[in-house]
Coordinates of C-alpha atoms in Angstrom, one line a residue:
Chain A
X91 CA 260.4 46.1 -315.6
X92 CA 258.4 49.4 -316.8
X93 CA 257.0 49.4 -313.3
X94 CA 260.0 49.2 -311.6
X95 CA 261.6 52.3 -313.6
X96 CA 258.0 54.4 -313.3
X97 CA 257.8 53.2 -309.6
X98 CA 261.9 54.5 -309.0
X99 CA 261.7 57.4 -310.9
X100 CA 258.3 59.2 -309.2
X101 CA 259.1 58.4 -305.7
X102 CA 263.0 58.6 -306.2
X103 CA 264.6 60.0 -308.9
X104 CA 261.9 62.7 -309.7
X105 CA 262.2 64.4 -306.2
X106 CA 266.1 64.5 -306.3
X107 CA 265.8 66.2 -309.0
X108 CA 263.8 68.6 -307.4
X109 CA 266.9 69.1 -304.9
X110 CA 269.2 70.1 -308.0
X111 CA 266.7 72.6 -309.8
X112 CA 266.0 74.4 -306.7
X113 CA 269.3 75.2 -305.3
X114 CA 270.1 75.8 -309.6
X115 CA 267.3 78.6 -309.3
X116 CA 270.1 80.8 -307.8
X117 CA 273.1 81.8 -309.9
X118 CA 276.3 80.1 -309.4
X119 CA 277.9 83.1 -307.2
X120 CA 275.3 82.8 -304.7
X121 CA 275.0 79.3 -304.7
X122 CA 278.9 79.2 -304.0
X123 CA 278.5 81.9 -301.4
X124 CA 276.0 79.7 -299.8
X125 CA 277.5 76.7 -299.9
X126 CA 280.7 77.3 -298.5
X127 CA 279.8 80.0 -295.8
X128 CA 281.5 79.9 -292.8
X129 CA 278.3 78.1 -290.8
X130 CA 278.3 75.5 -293.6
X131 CA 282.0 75.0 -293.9
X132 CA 281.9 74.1 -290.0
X133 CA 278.9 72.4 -290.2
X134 CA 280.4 70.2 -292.8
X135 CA 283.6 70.1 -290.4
X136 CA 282.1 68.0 -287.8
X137 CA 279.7 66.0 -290.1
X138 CA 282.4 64.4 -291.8
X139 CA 284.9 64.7 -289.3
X140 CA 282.9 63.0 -286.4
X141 CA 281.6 60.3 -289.5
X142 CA 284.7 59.9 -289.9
X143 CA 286.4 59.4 -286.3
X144 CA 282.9 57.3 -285.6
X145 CA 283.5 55.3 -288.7
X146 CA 287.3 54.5 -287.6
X147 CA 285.9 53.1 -283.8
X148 CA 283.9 51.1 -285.9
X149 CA 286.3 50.0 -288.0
X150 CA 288.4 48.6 -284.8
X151 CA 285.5 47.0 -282.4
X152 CA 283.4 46.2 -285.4
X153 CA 286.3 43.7 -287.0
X154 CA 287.0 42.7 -283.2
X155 CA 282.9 41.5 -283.0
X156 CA 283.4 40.3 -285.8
X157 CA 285.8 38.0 -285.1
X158 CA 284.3 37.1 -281.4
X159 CA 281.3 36.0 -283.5
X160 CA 282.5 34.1 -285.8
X161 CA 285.6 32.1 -284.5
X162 CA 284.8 31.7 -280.9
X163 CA 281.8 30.4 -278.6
X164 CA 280.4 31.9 -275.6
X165 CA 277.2 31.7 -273.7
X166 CA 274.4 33.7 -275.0
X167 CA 275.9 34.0 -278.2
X168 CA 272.9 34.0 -280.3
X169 CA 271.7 37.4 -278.3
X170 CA 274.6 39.3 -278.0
X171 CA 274.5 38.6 -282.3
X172 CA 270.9 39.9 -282.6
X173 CA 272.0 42.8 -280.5
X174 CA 274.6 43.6 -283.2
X175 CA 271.5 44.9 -285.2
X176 CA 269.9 46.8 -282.6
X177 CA 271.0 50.2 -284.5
X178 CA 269.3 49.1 -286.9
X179 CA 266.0 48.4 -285.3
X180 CA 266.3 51.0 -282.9
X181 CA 264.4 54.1 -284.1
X182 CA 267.4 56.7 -284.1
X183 CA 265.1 59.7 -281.9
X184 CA 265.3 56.6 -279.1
X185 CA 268.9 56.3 -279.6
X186 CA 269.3 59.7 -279.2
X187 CA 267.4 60.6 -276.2
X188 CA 268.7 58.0 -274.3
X189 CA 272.6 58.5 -274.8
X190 CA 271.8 62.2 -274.2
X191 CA 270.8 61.2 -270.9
X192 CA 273.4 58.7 -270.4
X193 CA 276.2 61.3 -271.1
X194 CA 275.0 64.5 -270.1
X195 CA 277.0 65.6 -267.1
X196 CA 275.0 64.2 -264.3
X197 CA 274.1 61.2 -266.6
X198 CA 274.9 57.6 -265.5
X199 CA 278.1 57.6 -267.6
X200 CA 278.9 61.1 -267.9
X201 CA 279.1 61.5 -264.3
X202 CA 282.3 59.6 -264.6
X203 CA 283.4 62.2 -267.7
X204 CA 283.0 64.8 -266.3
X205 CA 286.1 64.7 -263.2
X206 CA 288.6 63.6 -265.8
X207 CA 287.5 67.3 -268.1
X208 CA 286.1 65.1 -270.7
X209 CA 282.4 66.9 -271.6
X210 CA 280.5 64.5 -274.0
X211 CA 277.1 65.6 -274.5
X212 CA 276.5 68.8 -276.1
X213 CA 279.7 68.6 -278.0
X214 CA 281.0 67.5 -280.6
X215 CA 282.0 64.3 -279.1
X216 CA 278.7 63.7 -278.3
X217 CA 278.1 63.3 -282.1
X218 CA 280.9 61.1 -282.4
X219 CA 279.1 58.8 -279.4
X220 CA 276.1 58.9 -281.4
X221 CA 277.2 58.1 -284.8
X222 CA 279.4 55.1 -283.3
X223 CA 276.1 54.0 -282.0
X224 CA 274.8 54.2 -285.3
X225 CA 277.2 52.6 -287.4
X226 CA 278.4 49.6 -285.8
X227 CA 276.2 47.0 -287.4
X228 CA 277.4 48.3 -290.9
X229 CA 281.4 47.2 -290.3
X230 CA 280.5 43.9 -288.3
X231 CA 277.5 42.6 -290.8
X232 CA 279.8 43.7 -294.1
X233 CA 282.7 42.0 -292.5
X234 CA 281.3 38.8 -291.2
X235 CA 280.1 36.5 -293.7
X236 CA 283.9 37.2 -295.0
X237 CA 285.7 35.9 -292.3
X238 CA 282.8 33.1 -292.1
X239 CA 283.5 31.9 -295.8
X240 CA 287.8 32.7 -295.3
X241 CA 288.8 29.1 -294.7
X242 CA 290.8 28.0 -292.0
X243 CA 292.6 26.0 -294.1
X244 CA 295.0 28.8 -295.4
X245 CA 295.8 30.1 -291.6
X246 CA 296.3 27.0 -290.9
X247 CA 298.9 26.3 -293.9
X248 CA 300.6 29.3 -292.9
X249 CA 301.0 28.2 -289.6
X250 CA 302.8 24.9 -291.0
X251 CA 305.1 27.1 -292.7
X252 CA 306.2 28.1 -289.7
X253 CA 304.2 31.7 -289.3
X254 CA 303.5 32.5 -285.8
X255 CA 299.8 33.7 -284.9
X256 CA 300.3 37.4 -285.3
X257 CA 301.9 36.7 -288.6
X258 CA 299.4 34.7 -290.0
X259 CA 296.8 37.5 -288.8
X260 CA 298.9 40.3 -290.3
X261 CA 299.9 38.6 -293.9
X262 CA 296.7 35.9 -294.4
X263 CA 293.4 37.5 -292.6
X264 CA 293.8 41.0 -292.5
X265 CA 294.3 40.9 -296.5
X266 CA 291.4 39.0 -297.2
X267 CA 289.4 40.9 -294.7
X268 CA 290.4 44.5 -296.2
X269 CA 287.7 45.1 -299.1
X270 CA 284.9 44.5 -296.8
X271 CA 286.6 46.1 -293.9
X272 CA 287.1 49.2 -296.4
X273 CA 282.8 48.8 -297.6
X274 CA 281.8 48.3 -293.9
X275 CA 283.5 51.8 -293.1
X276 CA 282.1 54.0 -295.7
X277 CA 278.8 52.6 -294.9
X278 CA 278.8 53.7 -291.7
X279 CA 280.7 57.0 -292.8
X280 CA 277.9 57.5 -295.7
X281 CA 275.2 56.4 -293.2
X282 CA 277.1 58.9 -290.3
X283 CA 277.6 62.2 -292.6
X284 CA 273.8 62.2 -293.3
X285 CA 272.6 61.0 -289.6
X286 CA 269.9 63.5 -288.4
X287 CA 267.8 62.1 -285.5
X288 CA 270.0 60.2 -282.7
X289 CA 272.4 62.9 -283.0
X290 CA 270.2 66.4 -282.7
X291 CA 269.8 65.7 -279.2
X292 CA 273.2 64.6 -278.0
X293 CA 275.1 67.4 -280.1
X294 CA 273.8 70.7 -278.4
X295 CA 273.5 72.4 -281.8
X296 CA 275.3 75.4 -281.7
X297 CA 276.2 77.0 -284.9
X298 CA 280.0 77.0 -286.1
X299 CA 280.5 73.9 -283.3
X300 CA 278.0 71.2 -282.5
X301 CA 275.6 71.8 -285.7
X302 CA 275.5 69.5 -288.1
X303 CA 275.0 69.8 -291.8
X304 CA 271.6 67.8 -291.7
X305 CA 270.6 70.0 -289.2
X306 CA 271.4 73.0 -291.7
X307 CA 269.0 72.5 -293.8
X308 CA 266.4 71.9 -291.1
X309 CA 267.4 75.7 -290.3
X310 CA 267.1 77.0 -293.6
X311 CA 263.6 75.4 -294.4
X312 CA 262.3 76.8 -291.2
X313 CA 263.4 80.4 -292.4
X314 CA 261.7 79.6 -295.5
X315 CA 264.8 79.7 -297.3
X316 CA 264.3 76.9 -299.4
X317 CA 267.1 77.9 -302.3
X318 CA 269.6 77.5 -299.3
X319 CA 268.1 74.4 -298.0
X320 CA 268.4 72.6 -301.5
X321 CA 272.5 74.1 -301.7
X322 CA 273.2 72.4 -298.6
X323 CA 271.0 69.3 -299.9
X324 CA 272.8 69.5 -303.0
X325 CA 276.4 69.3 -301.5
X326 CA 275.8 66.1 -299.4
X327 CA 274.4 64.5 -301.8
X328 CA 277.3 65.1 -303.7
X329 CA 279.0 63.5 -301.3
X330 CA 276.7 60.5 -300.8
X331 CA 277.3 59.4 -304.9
X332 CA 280.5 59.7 -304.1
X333 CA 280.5 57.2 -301.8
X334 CA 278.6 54.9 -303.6
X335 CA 280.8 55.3 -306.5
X336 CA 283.6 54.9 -304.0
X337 CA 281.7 51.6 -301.9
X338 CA 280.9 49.7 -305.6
X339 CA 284.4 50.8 -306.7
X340 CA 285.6 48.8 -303.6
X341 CA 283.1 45.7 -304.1
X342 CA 284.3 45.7 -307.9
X343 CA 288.0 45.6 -306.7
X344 CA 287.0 42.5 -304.1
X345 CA 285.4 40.7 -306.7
X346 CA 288.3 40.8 -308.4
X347 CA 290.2 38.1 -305.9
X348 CA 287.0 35.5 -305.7
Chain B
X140 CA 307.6 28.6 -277.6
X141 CA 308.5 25.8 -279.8
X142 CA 306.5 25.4 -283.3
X143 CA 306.0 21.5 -282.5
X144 CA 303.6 19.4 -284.2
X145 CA 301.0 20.1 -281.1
X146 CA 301.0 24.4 -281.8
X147 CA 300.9 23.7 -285.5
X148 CA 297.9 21.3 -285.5
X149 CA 295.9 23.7 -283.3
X150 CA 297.2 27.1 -285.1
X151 CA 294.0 28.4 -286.3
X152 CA 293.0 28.4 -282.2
X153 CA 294.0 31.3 -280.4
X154 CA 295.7 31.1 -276.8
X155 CA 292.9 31.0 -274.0
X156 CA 294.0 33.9 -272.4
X157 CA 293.8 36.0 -275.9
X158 CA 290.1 34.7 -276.7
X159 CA 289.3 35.9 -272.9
X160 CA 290.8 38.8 -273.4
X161 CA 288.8 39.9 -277.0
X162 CA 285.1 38.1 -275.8
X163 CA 285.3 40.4 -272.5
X164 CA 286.7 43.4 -274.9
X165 CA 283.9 42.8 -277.2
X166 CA 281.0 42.2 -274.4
X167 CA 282.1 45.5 -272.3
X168 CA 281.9 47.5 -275.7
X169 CA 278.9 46.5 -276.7
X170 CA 277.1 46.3 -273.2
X171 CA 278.3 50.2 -273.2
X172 CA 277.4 51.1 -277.0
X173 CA 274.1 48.9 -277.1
X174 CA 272.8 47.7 -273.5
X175 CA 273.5 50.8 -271.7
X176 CA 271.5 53.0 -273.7
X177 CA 268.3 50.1 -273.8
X178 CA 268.6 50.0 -269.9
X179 CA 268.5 53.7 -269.7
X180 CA 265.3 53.9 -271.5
X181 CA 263.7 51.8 -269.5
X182 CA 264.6 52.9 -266.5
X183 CA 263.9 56.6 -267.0
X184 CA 260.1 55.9 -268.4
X185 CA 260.1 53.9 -264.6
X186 CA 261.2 56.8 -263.1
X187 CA 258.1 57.5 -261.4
X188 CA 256.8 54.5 -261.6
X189 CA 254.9 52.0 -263.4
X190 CA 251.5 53.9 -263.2
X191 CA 253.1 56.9 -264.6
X192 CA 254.8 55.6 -267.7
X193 CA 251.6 53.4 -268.7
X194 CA 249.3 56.8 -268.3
X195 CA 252.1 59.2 -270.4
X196 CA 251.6 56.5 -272.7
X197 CA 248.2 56.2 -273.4
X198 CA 247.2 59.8 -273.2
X199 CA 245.0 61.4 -276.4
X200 CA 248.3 62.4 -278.3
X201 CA 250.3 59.8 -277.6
X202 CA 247.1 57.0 -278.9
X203 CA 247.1 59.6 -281.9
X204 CA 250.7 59.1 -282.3
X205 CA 250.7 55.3 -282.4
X206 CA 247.8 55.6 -284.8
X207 CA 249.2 57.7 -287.2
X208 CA 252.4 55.5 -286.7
X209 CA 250.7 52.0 -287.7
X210 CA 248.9 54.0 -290.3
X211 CA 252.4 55.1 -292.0
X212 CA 253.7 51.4 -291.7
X213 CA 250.5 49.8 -292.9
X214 CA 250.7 51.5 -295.9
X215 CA 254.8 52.1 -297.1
X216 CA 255.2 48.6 -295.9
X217 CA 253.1 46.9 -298.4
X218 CA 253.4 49.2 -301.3
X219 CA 257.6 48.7 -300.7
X220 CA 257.2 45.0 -300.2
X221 CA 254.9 44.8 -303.5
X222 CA 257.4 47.2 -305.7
X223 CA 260.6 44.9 -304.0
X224 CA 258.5 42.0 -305.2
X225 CA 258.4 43.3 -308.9
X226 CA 262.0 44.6 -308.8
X227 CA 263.7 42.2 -308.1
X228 CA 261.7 39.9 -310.5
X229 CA 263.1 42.6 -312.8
X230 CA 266.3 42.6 -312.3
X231 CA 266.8 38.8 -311.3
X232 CA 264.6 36.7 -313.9
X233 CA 265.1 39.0 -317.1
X234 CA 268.5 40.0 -318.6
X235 CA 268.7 43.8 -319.8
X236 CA 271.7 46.8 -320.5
X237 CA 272.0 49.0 -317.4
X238 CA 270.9 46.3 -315.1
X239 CA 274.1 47.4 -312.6
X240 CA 272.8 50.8 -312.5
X241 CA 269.1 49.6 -311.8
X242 CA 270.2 48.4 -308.7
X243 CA 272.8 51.1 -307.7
X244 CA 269.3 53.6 -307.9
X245 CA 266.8 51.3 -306.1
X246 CA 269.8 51.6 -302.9
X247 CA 269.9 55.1 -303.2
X248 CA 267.8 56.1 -300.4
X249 CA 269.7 54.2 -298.0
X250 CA 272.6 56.8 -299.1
X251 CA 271.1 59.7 -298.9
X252 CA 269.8 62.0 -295.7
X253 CA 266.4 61.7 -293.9
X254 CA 266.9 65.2 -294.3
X255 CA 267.0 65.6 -297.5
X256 CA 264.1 62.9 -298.3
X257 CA 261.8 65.2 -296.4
X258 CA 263.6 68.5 -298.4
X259 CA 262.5 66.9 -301.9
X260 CA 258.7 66.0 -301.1
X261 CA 258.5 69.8 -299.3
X262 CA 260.2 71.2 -302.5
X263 CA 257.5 69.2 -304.9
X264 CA 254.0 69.8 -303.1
X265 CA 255.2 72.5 -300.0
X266 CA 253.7 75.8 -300.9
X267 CA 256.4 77.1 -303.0
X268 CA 256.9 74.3 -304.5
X269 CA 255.7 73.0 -308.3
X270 CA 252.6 72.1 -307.2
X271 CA 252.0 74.3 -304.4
X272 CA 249.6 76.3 -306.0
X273 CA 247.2 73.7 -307.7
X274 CA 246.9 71.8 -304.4
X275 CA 246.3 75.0 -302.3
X276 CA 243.5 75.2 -305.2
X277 CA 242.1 71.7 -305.1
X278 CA 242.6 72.0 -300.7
X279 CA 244.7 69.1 -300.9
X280 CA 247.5 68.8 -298.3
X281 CA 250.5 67.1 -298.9
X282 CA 253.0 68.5 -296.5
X283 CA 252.4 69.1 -292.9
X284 CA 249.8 66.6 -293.4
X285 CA 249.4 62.8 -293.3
X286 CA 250.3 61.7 -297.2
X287 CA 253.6 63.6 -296.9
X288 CA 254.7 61.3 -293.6
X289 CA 253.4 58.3 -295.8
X290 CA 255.6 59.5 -298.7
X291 CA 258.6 60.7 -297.0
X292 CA 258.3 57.0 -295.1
X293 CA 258.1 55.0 -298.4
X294 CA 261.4 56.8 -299.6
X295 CA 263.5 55.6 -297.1
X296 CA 262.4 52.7 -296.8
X297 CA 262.5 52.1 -300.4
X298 CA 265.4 50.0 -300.7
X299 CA 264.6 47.4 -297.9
X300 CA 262.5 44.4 -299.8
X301 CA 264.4 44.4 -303.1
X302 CA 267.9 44.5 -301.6
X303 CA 266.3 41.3 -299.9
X304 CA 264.8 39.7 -302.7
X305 CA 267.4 40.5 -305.5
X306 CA 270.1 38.5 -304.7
X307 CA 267.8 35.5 -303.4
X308 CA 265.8 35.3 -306.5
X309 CA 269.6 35.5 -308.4
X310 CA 270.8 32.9 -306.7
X311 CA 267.9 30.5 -307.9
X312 CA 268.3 31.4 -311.3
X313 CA 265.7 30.9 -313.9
X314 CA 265.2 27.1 -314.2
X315 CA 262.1 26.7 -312.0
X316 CA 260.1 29.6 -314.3
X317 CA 261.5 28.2 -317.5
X318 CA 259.9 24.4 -316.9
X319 CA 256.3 26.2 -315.7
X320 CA 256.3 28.2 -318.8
X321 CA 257.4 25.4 -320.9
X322 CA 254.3 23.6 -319.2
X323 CA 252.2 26.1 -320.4
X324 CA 252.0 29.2 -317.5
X325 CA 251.3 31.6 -318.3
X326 CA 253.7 34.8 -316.3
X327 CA 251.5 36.2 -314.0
X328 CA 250.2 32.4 -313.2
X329 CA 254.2 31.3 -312.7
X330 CA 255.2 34.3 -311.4
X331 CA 253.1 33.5 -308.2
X332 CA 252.9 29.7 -308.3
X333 CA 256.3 29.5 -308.3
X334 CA 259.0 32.7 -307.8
X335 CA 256.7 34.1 -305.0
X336 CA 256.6 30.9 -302.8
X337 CA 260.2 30.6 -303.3
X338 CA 261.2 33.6 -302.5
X339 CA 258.6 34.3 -299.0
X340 CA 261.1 33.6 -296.6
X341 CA 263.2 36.2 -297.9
X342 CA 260.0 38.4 -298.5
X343 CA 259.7 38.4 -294.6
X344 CA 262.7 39.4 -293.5
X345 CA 262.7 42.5 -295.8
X346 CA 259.4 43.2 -294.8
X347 CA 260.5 42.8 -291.5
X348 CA 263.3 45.4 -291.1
X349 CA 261.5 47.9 -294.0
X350 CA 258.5 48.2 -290.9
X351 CA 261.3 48.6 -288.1
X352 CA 262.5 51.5 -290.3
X353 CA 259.2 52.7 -291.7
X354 CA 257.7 52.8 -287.6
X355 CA 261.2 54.3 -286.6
X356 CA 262.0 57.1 -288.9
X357 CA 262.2 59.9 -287.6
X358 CA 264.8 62.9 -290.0
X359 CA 262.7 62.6 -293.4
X360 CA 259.3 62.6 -291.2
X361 CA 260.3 65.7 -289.2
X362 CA 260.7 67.6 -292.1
X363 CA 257.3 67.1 -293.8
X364 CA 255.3 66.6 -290.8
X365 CA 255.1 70.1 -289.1
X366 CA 254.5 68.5 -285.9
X367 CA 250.9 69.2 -285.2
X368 CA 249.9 67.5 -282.0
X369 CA 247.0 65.0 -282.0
X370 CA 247.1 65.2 -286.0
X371 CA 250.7 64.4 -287.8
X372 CA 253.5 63.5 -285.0
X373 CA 254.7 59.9 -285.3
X374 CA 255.4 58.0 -282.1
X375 CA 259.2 59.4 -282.8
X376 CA 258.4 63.2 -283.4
X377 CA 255.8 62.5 -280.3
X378 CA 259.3 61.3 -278.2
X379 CA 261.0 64.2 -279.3
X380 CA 258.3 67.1 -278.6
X381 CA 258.1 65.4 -275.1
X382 CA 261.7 65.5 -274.6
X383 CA 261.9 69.1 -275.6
X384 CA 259.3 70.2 -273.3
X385 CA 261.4 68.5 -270.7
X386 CA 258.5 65.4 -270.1
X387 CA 261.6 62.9 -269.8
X388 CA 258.8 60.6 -268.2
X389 CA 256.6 60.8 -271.1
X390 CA 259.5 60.9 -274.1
X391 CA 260.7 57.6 -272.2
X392 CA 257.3 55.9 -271.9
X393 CA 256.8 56.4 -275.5
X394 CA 260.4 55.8 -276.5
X395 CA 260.3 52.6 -274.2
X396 CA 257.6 51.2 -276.7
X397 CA 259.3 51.9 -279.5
X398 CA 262.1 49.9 -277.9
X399 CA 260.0 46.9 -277.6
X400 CA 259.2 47.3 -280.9
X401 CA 263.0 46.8 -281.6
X402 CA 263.2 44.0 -279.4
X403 CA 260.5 41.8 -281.4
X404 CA 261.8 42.6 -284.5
X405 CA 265.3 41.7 -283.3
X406 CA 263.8 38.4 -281.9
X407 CA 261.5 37.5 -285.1
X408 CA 264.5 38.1 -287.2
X409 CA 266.7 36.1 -285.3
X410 CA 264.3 33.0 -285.3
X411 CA 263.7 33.5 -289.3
X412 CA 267.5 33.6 -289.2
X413 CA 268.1 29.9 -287.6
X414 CA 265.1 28.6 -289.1
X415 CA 265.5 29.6 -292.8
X416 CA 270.0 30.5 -292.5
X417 CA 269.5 31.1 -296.5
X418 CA 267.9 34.6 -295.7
X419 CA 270.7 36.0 -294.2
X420 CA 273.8 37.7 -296.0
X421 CA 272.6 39.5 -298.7
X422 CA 274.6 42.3 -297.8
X423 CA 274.0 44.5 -295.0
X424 CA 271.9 47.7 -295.4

């Protein structure tokens, strides 16, 4: 017990601390001025915003794998499910170097891209391909052992009351599915807003369109402005608490129906 | 269609053509999200052959890199797998107030940036930072050197063995330790007679993704390592230095190991998964 708290606090809660009493060496005007400038603002922009559209693609073809996994049989079934986890495993500078390649313009699937005006790499969809990459595993592992433990039983009972398939899917799964549905997409949102490493390669990086907040900071300390850095630091992880409040608060709610 | 007793006894079984339809779906998505980009590795470190990729991999740097790279793992590894250990002994065996919040601070690292895990270490022991000066006195290096990388590692991998272990040793409650201490065991003596050996399986797959992370990481690294060829690039920083210089042969060959890398631990953990099912499902990452 007294190890685990002395363990936490010196290699965890100590150093975030750190984080808050730098950025509070400035005084609140410039930290304000700081954290919402117009680089950080758009940085910000497409952190969240690609999280966000990344978390949503998840949210669709994670619940779909899901599904596949669980309900159905096909051959090689046990592989494609350890491949689930490959972001995971992955290290994310691998991840990013190779969908860089794969979607620059000549790359093997950006070739394609590029006739119909779509650019992916070196723009801000290219950090949406990356964080989709990323987050997958979060929506299909949250969601799984849910739909493995949701009995048949009720679907079928509906059925015998006369509810047709999509019925059944609408009013019986997709309620008992939607607390872990709504925790496997702000993991991979959290997970996606703070993403540095399979997405610095794919994004292009330049300021006010492709740079990401993460990336920010990396900026900053390499101008040795580390009061910046830690206002930048500070914000997101602002935003990550909030999540976890948000990702418990939705755990809490779920436990509520067991 | 008519709901006859035949459609109602099979409704939980979706139409043939609709379970076609969603398998294919899913393969095609994830053989362009998660195949694709494996094959590409691959392929581009065999760009110029075989010959090639083995010699961009085993140059001086890139031997220092998978040095420094074990090094990292063989020592966050075991110090998280020891503190998930005593954690989650903690948290599951002993009843105390703010036990919720315990747990909410041990995930915390999974939640926050590799970014900013590499900011806080620079901010404590980087030059200007509030020990700066007394380790520029004693000559001790922290950042830009190896014991930053290690630190920076063990942070974000912090969570991975007590997530593991917490709700596994919860879940076989207290019973066990209660009859060896009633026997006469002492804590220590019960603690690894009887919770550790319970608990291995479950040991090992934490232990297993903490080094897939610990070998992988590559944001919280970048930050305190200062990229010093030879001396403090992990096999990731070593990728991306290569890439940057436009050495796709040599990013690849070193990327391509790190990919097998993935590949056995996706393989062990799938074995310890149908051999021992009760170490899967304790929620995600």
């Amino acid at each position: 017990m007294g190890v685990t708290v002395t363990v936490l606090s010196l290699i965890v809660l100590i150093p975030l601390s750190a984080v808050v009493l730098k950025a509070a060496e400035q005084s609140p005007a410039e930290f304000w001025a700081v954290a919402t400038s117009e680089r950080a603002l758009a940085a910000y922009r497409l952190s969240f915003g690609a999280a966000f559209v990344a978390a949503a693609i998840n949210g669709v073809f994670g619940v779909l794998t899901a599904w596949v996994l669980v309900r159905y049989d096909f051959p090689l079934k046990t592989v494609v499910n350890a491949l689930v986890d490959l972001p995971f495993a992955l290290p994310t500078a691998v991840a990013g170097i190779a969908l860089a390649t794969l979607y620059a313009p000549t790359g093997w699937v950006g070739q394609f891209l590029t006739p119909l005006g779509i650019k992916a790499a070196y723009n801000p969809v290219g950090v949406v391909i990356a964080l989709a990459f990323i987050g997958l595993p979060f929506v299909v592992r949250t969601i799984e052992p849910v739909l493995r433990d949701a009995a048949a039983d009720v679907e079928e009972a509906a059925a015998s009351l006369g509810a047709s398939r999509i019925q059944t899917i609408i009013r019986i799964v997709a309620p008992a599915l939607a607390p872990a549905w709504l925790t496997g997409f702000a993991m991979a949102f959290a997970r996606g807003v703070g993403e540095y490493g399979s997405v610095i390669f794919i994004a292009g990086n330049m300021p006010y369109k492709s740079e990401i907040a993460p990336l920010l900071i990396i900026i900053q300390l390499e101008q040795f402005e580390y009061a910046r850095a830690a206002t930048i630091a500070v914000v997101m992880l602002a935003v990550s608490f909030t999540m976890l409040l948000v990702i418990n608060a939705v755990q809490a709610w779920a436990r509520r129906f067991d | 269609m008519s709901r006859d007793k035949h459609t109602a006894r099979r409704a939980t079984d979706d139409p043939l053509w609709a379970k076609c339809l969603l398998i294919g779906l899913v393969l095609a998505f994830l053989a362009l999200v998660l195949i694709l980009p494996l094959v590409a590795v691959f392929a581009e470190a065999l760009r110029k052959g075989l010959g090639a990729a083995i010699e961009a991999a085993s140059n001086p740097d890139a031997l220092a890199a998978v040095k420094l790279t074990l090094l990292t793992a063989a020592i966050a590894v075991p110090f998280n797998a020891v503190f998930g250990l005593c954690a989650a002994w903690a948290i599951a065996k002993h009843e105390f107030r703010g036990k919720a919040l315990l747990i909410t601070l041990i995930d915390l690292p999974f939640s926050v940036s590799p970014v900013v895990a590499g900011l806080i270490y620079v901010l404590i022991f980087g030059l200007q930072g509030w020990f700066g000066d007394w380790l520029v006195d004693n000559d001790i290096k922290i950042i830009f050197a190896v014991p930053g990388i290690v630190l920076a590692t063990v942070f974000v991998t912090f969570p991975f063995v007590a997530r593991e272990l917490i709700p596994l040793m919860q879940e076989q409650g207290v019973s066990e330790e209660e009859a060896a201490v009633s026997m006469g065991a002492s804590g220590l003596y019960t603690f690894w007679r009887v919770t550790a050996p319970n608990v291995r399986w479950g040991l090992l797959y934490g232990v297993l993704l903490c080094n897939a992370r610990a070998m992988g990481e590559f944001g919280a690294v970048s930050v305190v390592s200062g990229h010093i060829r030879g001396l403090t690039n992990t096999m990731p920083l070593h990728v991306e230095i290569l890439y940057n210089e436009y050495d796709f042969v040599g990013a690849f060959a070193v990327a391509a190991l790190l990919c097998l890398l993935a590949v056995v631990t996706l393989v062990l953990k799938t074995m310890l998964e149908i051999a021992q099912p009760g170490v899967r499902g304790h929620g995600g990452h």
